[in-house]
PDB file of C-alpha atoms in Angstrom:
ATOM      1  CA  LEU B   1       0.061  -0.080   0.012  1.00 40.00           C
ATOM      2  CA  VAL B   2       2.584   2.517   0.971  1.00 42.00           C
ATOM      3  CA  GLY B   3       5.280   1.420  -1.589  1.00 44.00           C
ATOM      4  CA  SER B   4       6.149   3.492  -4.521  1.00 43.00           C
ATOM      5  CA  GLU B   5       5.573   0.771  -7.199  1.00 45.00           C
ATOM      6  CA  MET B   6       1.992   0.553  -8.403  1.00 47.00           C
ATOM      7  CA  CYS B   7       0.298  -2.908  -8.543  1.00 46.00           C
ATOM      8  CA  ILE B   8      -2.037  -2.213 -11.454  1.00 47.00           C
ATOM      9  CA  ARG B   9      -1.188  -4.255 -14.526  1.00 49.00           C
ATOM     10  CA  ASP B  10      -3.698  -2.930 -17.066  1.00 51.00           C
ATOM     11  CA  THR B  11      -1.550  -1.565 -19.933  1.00 52.00           C
ATOM     12  CA  ASN B  12      -3.379  -3.226 -22.881  1.00 56.00           C
ATOM     13  CA  ASN B  13      -6.781  -2.291 -21.811  1.00 53.00           C
ATOM     14  CA  THR B  14      -7.435  -5.784 -20.235  1.00 62.00           C
ATOM     15  CA  SER B  15      -9.564  -6.232 -17.285  1.00 66.00           C
ATOM     16  CA  ILE B  16      -8.084  -5.891 -13.772  1.00 74.00           C
ATOM     17  CA  SER B  17      -9.333  -7.645 -10.608  1.00 77.00           C
ATOM     18  CA  SER B  18     -11.312  -5.799  -8.018  1.00 77.00           C
ATOM     19  CA  THR B  19      -8.355  -6.376  -5.580  1.00 80.00           C
ATOM     20  CA  ASP B  20      -5.979  -4.631  -8.008  1.00 81.00           C
ATOM     21  CA  LEU B  21      -8.401  -1.885  -8.381  1.00 80.00           C
ATOM     22  CA  ARG B  22      -8.820  -1.335  -4.601  1.00 81.00           C
ATOM     23  CA  ILE B  23      -5.016  -1.486  -4.050  1.00 85.00           C
ATOM     24  CA  GLY B  24      -4.612   1.156  -6.803  1.00 83.00           C
ATOM     25  CA  ILE B  25      -7.266   3.281  -5.072  1.00 85.00           C
ATOM     26  CA  TRP B  26      -5.617   2.949  -1.679  1.00 88.00           C
ATOM     27  CA  GLN B  27      -2.144   3.858  -3.211  1.00 90.00           C
ATOM     28  CA  CYS B  28      -3.600   6.926  -4.751  1.00 88.00           C
ATOM     29  CA  ALA B  29      -5.360   7.869  -1.556  1.00 89.00           C
ATOM     30  CA  TRP B  30      -2.215   7.381   0.428  1.00 94.00           C
ATOM     31  CA  GLN B  31      -0.077   9.224  -2.102  1.00 93.00           C
ATOM     32  CA  THR B  32      -2.307  12.291  -2.331  1.00 92.00           C
ATOM     33  CA  THR B  33      -2.761  12.278   1.507  1.00 93.00           C
ATOM     34  CA  GLN B  34       1.066  12.399   1.870  1.00 94.00           C
ATOM     35  CA  GLU B  35       1.255  15.285  -0.580  1.00 93.00           C
ATOM     36  CA  ASN B  36      -1.473  17.170   1.339  1.00 92.00           C
ATOM     37  CA  TRP B  37      -1.213  15.922   4.964  1.00 93.00           C
ATOM     38  CA  ILE B  38      -1.323  19.236   6.730  1.00 95.00           C
ATOM     39  CA  THR B  39      -4.342  21.004   5.218  1.00 94.00           C
ATOM     40  CA  GLY B  40      -5.953  18.335   3.087  1.00 92.00           C
ATOM     41  CA  VAL B  41      -7.431  19.092  -0.340  1.00 93.00           C
ATOM     42  CA  GLY B  42     -10.853  20.488   0.996  1.00 91.00           C
ATOM     43  CA  ILE B  43     -14.163  18.850   1.494  1.00 87.00           C
ATOM     44  CA  GLY B  44     -15.609  17.920  -1.890  1.00 85.00           C
ATOM     45  CA  ASN B  45     -12.208  17.975  -3.709  1.00 88.00           C
ATOM     46  CA  THR B  46     -11.043  14.414  -3.043  1.00 86.00           C
ATOM     47  CA  ARG B  47     -12.628  12.978  -6.174  1.00 86.00           C
ATOM     48  CA  GLU B  48     -10.890  15.358  -8.384  1.00 88.00           C
ATOM     49  CA  VAL B  49      -7.519  14.806  -6.728  1.00 89.00           C
ATOM     50  CA  LEU B  50      -7.910  10.970  -6.848  1.00 87.00           C
ATOM     51  CA  ASP B  51      -8.950  11.076 -10.459  1.00 85.00           C
ATOM     52  CA  LYS B  52      -5.806  13.045 -11.329  1.00 89.00           C
ATOM     53  CA  CYS B  53      -3.754  10.384  -9.541  1.00 85.00           C
ATOM     54  CA  PHE B  54      -5.683   7.467 -11.372  1.00 82.00           C
ATOM     55  CA  GLU B  55      -4.399   8.801 -14.609  1.00 82.00           C
ATOM     56  CA  GLN B  56      -0.949   7.374 -13.980  1.00 83.00           C
ATOM     57  CA  TYR B  57      -2.373   3.803 -14.209  1.00 80.00           C
ATOM     58  CA  ASN B  58      -3.423   4.066 -17.956  1.00 75.00           C
ATOM     59  CA  SER B  59      -6.537   2.123 -17.213  1.00 74.00           C
ATOM     60  CA  ASP B  60     -10.156   2.984 -17.937  1.00 73.00           C
ATOM     61  CA  ALA B  61     -11.158   0.780 -15.008  1.00 73.00           C
ATOM     62  CA  PHE B  62     -10.508   3.598 -12.569  1.00 73.00           C
ATOM     63  CA  PHE B  63     -12.885   5.875 -14.386  1.00 71.00           C
ATOM     64  CA  ALA B  64     -15.673   3.444 -15.033  1.00 70.00           C
ATOM     65  CA  GLY B  65     -17.220   4.289 -11.717  1.00 71.00           C
ATOM     66  CA  GLU B  66     -16.979   6.940  -9.034  1.00 72.00           C
ATOM     67  CA  TYR B  67     -14.323   5.735  -6.667  1.00 79.00           C
ATOM     68  CA  ASN B  68     -13.518   7.299  -3.402  1.00 82.00           C
ATOM     69  CA  SER B  69     -10.452   6.444  -1.108  1.00 81.00           C
ATOM     70  CA  HIS B  70     -12.285   3.232   0.288  1.00 86.00           C
ATOM     71  CA  ASN B  71     -10.920   4.186   3.716  1.00 90.00           C
ATOM     72  CA  GLN B  72     -12.817   6.555   6.003  1.00 92.00           C
ATOM     73  CA  PHE B  73      -9.637   7.605   7.860  1.00 93.00           C
ATOM     74  CA  LEU B  74      -7.702   8.336   4.660  1.00 93.00           C
ATOM     75  CA  HIS B  75     -10.669  10.319   3.287  1.00 92.00           C
ATOM     76  CA  THR B  76     -11.018  12.415   6.418  1.00 93.00           C
ATOM     77  CA  TRP B  77      -7.271  13.104   6.351  1.00 95.00           C
ATOM     78  CA  LEU B  78      -7.254  13.822   2.647  1.00 93.00           C
ATOM     79  CA  SER B  79     -10.184  16.137   2.706  1.00 93.00           C
ATOM     80  CA  GLY B  80      -9.473  18.048   6.042  1.00 94.00           C
ATOM     81  CA  GLY B  81      -5.897  17.502   6.788  1.00 95.00           C
ATOM     82  CA  ILE B  82      -4.218  16.495  10.112  1.00 96.00           C
ATOM     83  CA  ILE B  83      -6.782  18.605  12.061  1.00 96.00           C
ATOM     84  CA  ALA B  84      -9.735  16.805  10.693  1.00 95.00           C
ATOM     85  CA  LEU B  85      -8.108  13.422  11.196  1.00 96.00           C
ATOM     86  CA  THR B  86      -7.241  14.352  14.866  1.00 97.00           C
ATOM     87  CA  LEU B  87     -10.775  15.491  15.629  1.00 97.00           C
ATOM     88  CA  SER B  88     -12.209  12.473  14.056  1.00 94.00           C
ATOM     89  CA  LEU B  89      -9.903  10.030  16.053  1.00 95.00           C
ATOM     90  CA  ALA B  90     -10.763  12.000  19.275  1.00 97.00           C
ATOM     91  CA  TYR B  91     -14.447  11.675  18.602  1.00 92.00           C
ATOM     92  CA  TRP B  92     -14.035   7.795  18.314  1.00 92.00           C
ATOM     93  CA  LEU B  93     -11.808   7.619  21.351  1.00 94.00           C
ATOM     94  CA  TRP B  94     -14.428   9.526  23.273  1.00 92.00           C
ATOM     95  CA  MET B  95     -17.127   7.148  22.051  1.00 89.00           C
ATOM     96  CA  PHE B  96     -15.017   4.223  23.243  1.00 90.00           C
ATOM     97  CA  TYR B  97     -14.588   5.977  26.598  1.00 90.00           C
ATOM     98  CA  LEU B  98     -18.395   6.285  26.920  1.00 86.00           C
ATOM     99  CA  ALA B  99     -18.821   2.680  26.081  1.00 86.00           C
ATOM    100  CA  ARG B 100     -16.267   1.618  28.493  1.00 86.00           C
ATOM    101  CA  SER B 101     -17.320   3.787  31.343  1.00 84.00           C
ATOM    102  CA  GLN B 102     -20.917   2.749  30.904  1.00 78.00           C
ATOM    103  CA  VAL B 103     -19.852  -0.884  30.606  1.00 78.00           C
ATOM    104  CA  ASP B 104     -21.973  -1.057  27.340  1.00 82.00           C
ATOM    105  CA  LYS B 105     -20.645  -4.194  25.429  1.00 87.00           C
ATOM    106  CA  ARG B 106     -23.180  -3.631  22.565  1.00 89.00           C
ATOM    107  CA  MET B 107     -21.983   0.015  22.012  1.00 88.00           C
ATOM    108  CA  PHE B 108     -18.389  -1.070  22.378  1.00 91.00           C
ATOM    109  CA  PHE B 109     -18.776  -3.887  19.819  1.00 91.00           C
ATOM    110  CA  PHE B 110     -20.740  -1.726  17.481  1.00 91.00           C
ATOM    111  CA  LEU B 111     -17.855   0.825  17.510  1.00 92.00           C
ATOM    112  CA  ILE B 112     -15.327  -1.879  16.797  1.00 94.00           C
ATOM    113  CA  PHE B 113     -17.547  -3.146  13.910  1.00 92.00           C
ATOM    114  CA  PHE B 114     -17.953   0.316  12.547  1.00 90.00           C
ATOM    115  CA  LEU B 115     -14.233   1.204  12.831  1.00 92.00           C
ATOM    116  CA  LEU B 116     -13.265  -2.083  11.006  1.00 94.00           C
ATOM    117  CA  VAL B 117     -15.734  -1.289   8.219  1.00 91.00           C
ATOM    118  CA  SER B 118     -14.276   2.129   7.983  1.00 91.00           C
ATOM    119  CA  LEU B 119     -10.884   0.631   7.035  1.00 91.00           C
ATOM    120  CA  THR B 120     -12.336  -0.490   3.767  1.00 88.00           C
ATOM    121  CA  GLU B 121     -15.185   1.880   3.135  1.00 88.00           C
ATOM    122  CA  ASN B 122     -16.317   5.586   3.232  1.00 88.00           C
ATOM    123  CA  TYR B 123     -19.465   5.331   5.180  1.00 83.00           C
ATOM    124  CA  PHE B 124     -19.530   9.008   6.154  1.00 84.00           C
ATOM    125  CA  SER B 125     -19.411   9.963   2.489  1.00 81.00           C
ATOM    126  CA  ARG B 126     -22.863   8.668   2.135  1.00 80.00           C
ATOM    127  CA  GLN B 127     -26.052   9.738   3.778  1.00 84.00           C
ATOM    128  CA  PHE B 128     -26.912   6.202   4.641  1.00 85.00           C
ATOM    129  CA  GLY B 129     -23.704   5.722   6.585  1.00 84.00           C
ATOM    130  CA  MET B 130     -24.000   8.913   8.630  1.00 86.00           C
ATOM    131  CA  MET B 131     -27.644   8.174   9.428  1.00 90.00           C
ATOM    132  CA  PHE B 132     -27.033   4.500  10.266  1.00 89.00           C
ATOM    133  CA  CYS B 133     -23.985   5.227  12.591  1.00 86.00           C
ATOM    134  CA  SER B 134     -25.851   8.120  14.174  1.00 87.00           C
ATOM    135  CA  PHE B 135     -28.935   6.291  14.780  1.00 89.00           C
ATOM    136  CA  MET B 136     -27.225   3.160  16.129  1.00 87.00           C
ATOM    137  CA  LEU B 137     -24.902   5.222  18.557  1.00 85.00           C
ATOM    138  CA  PHE B 138     -27.807   7.247  19.768  1.00 84.00           C
ATOM    139  CA  ALA B 139     -29.953   4.175  20.298  1.00 85.00           C
ATOM    140  CA  LEU B 140     -27.203   2.263  22.063  1.00 83.00           C
ATOM    141  CA  TRP B 141     -26.074   5.253  24.200  1.00 76.00           C
ATOM    142  CA  GLY B 142     -29.662   6.100  25.065  1.00 69.00           C
ATOM    143  CA  ASN B 143     -30.430   2.469  25.900  1.00 66.00           C
ATOM    144  CA  SER B 144     -27.399   2.187  28.276  1.00 58.00           C
ATOM    145  CA  GLU B 145     -28.373   5.425  30.052  1.00 56.00           C
ATOM    146  CA  THR B 146     -31.980   4.000  30.417  1.00 52.00           C
ATOM    147  CA  GLU B 147     -30.760   0.766  31.781  1.00 59.00           C
ATOM    148  CA  ALA B 148     -28.462   2.615  34.281  1.00 59.00           C
ATOM    149  CA  ALA B 149     -31.288   4.737  35.466  1.00 53.00           C
ATOM    150  CA  LEU B 150     -33.590   1.727  35.893  1.00 50.00           C
ATOM    151  CA  SER B 151     -30.948  -0.247  37.765  1.00 61.00           C
ATOM    152  CA  ARG B 152     -30.453   2.768  40.200  1.00 61.00           C
ATOM    153  CA  LYS B 153     -34.259   2.739  40.926  1.00 60.00           C
ATOM    154  CA  SER B 154     -34.210  -0.946  41.827  1.00 55.00           C
TER     155      SER B 154
END
């Protein structure tokens, strides 16, 4: 992923595997993030920057669909720079702290699940992902607070 040599082998307009495509996407995301790590490229500009990077592969496969960075953390860093990444990580650490302090295993495991998924997908780039995560965290957090209040009354 971090190496300088590209793994895409589509020089004669032959089809490439989805794994090769994803590795190429991650390499471009990492390369452009390294070039813009302090300030990022701006929210809404990641697609343009990644498309420019995809041109080096000489493959139409990268332009057949609308590909993002396929990693939420890289996307946050690429779009908003180191400050956005730091704030995002601080938020997730705070959520883990809440789950741990409330001894809420369901919330803890949901956070683990969502962070693992975020390694291979950009859920917060889609309305569904934002709504799903927000709803689940609110429901789990609200549920643990309700359970704690009920147990204090007993």
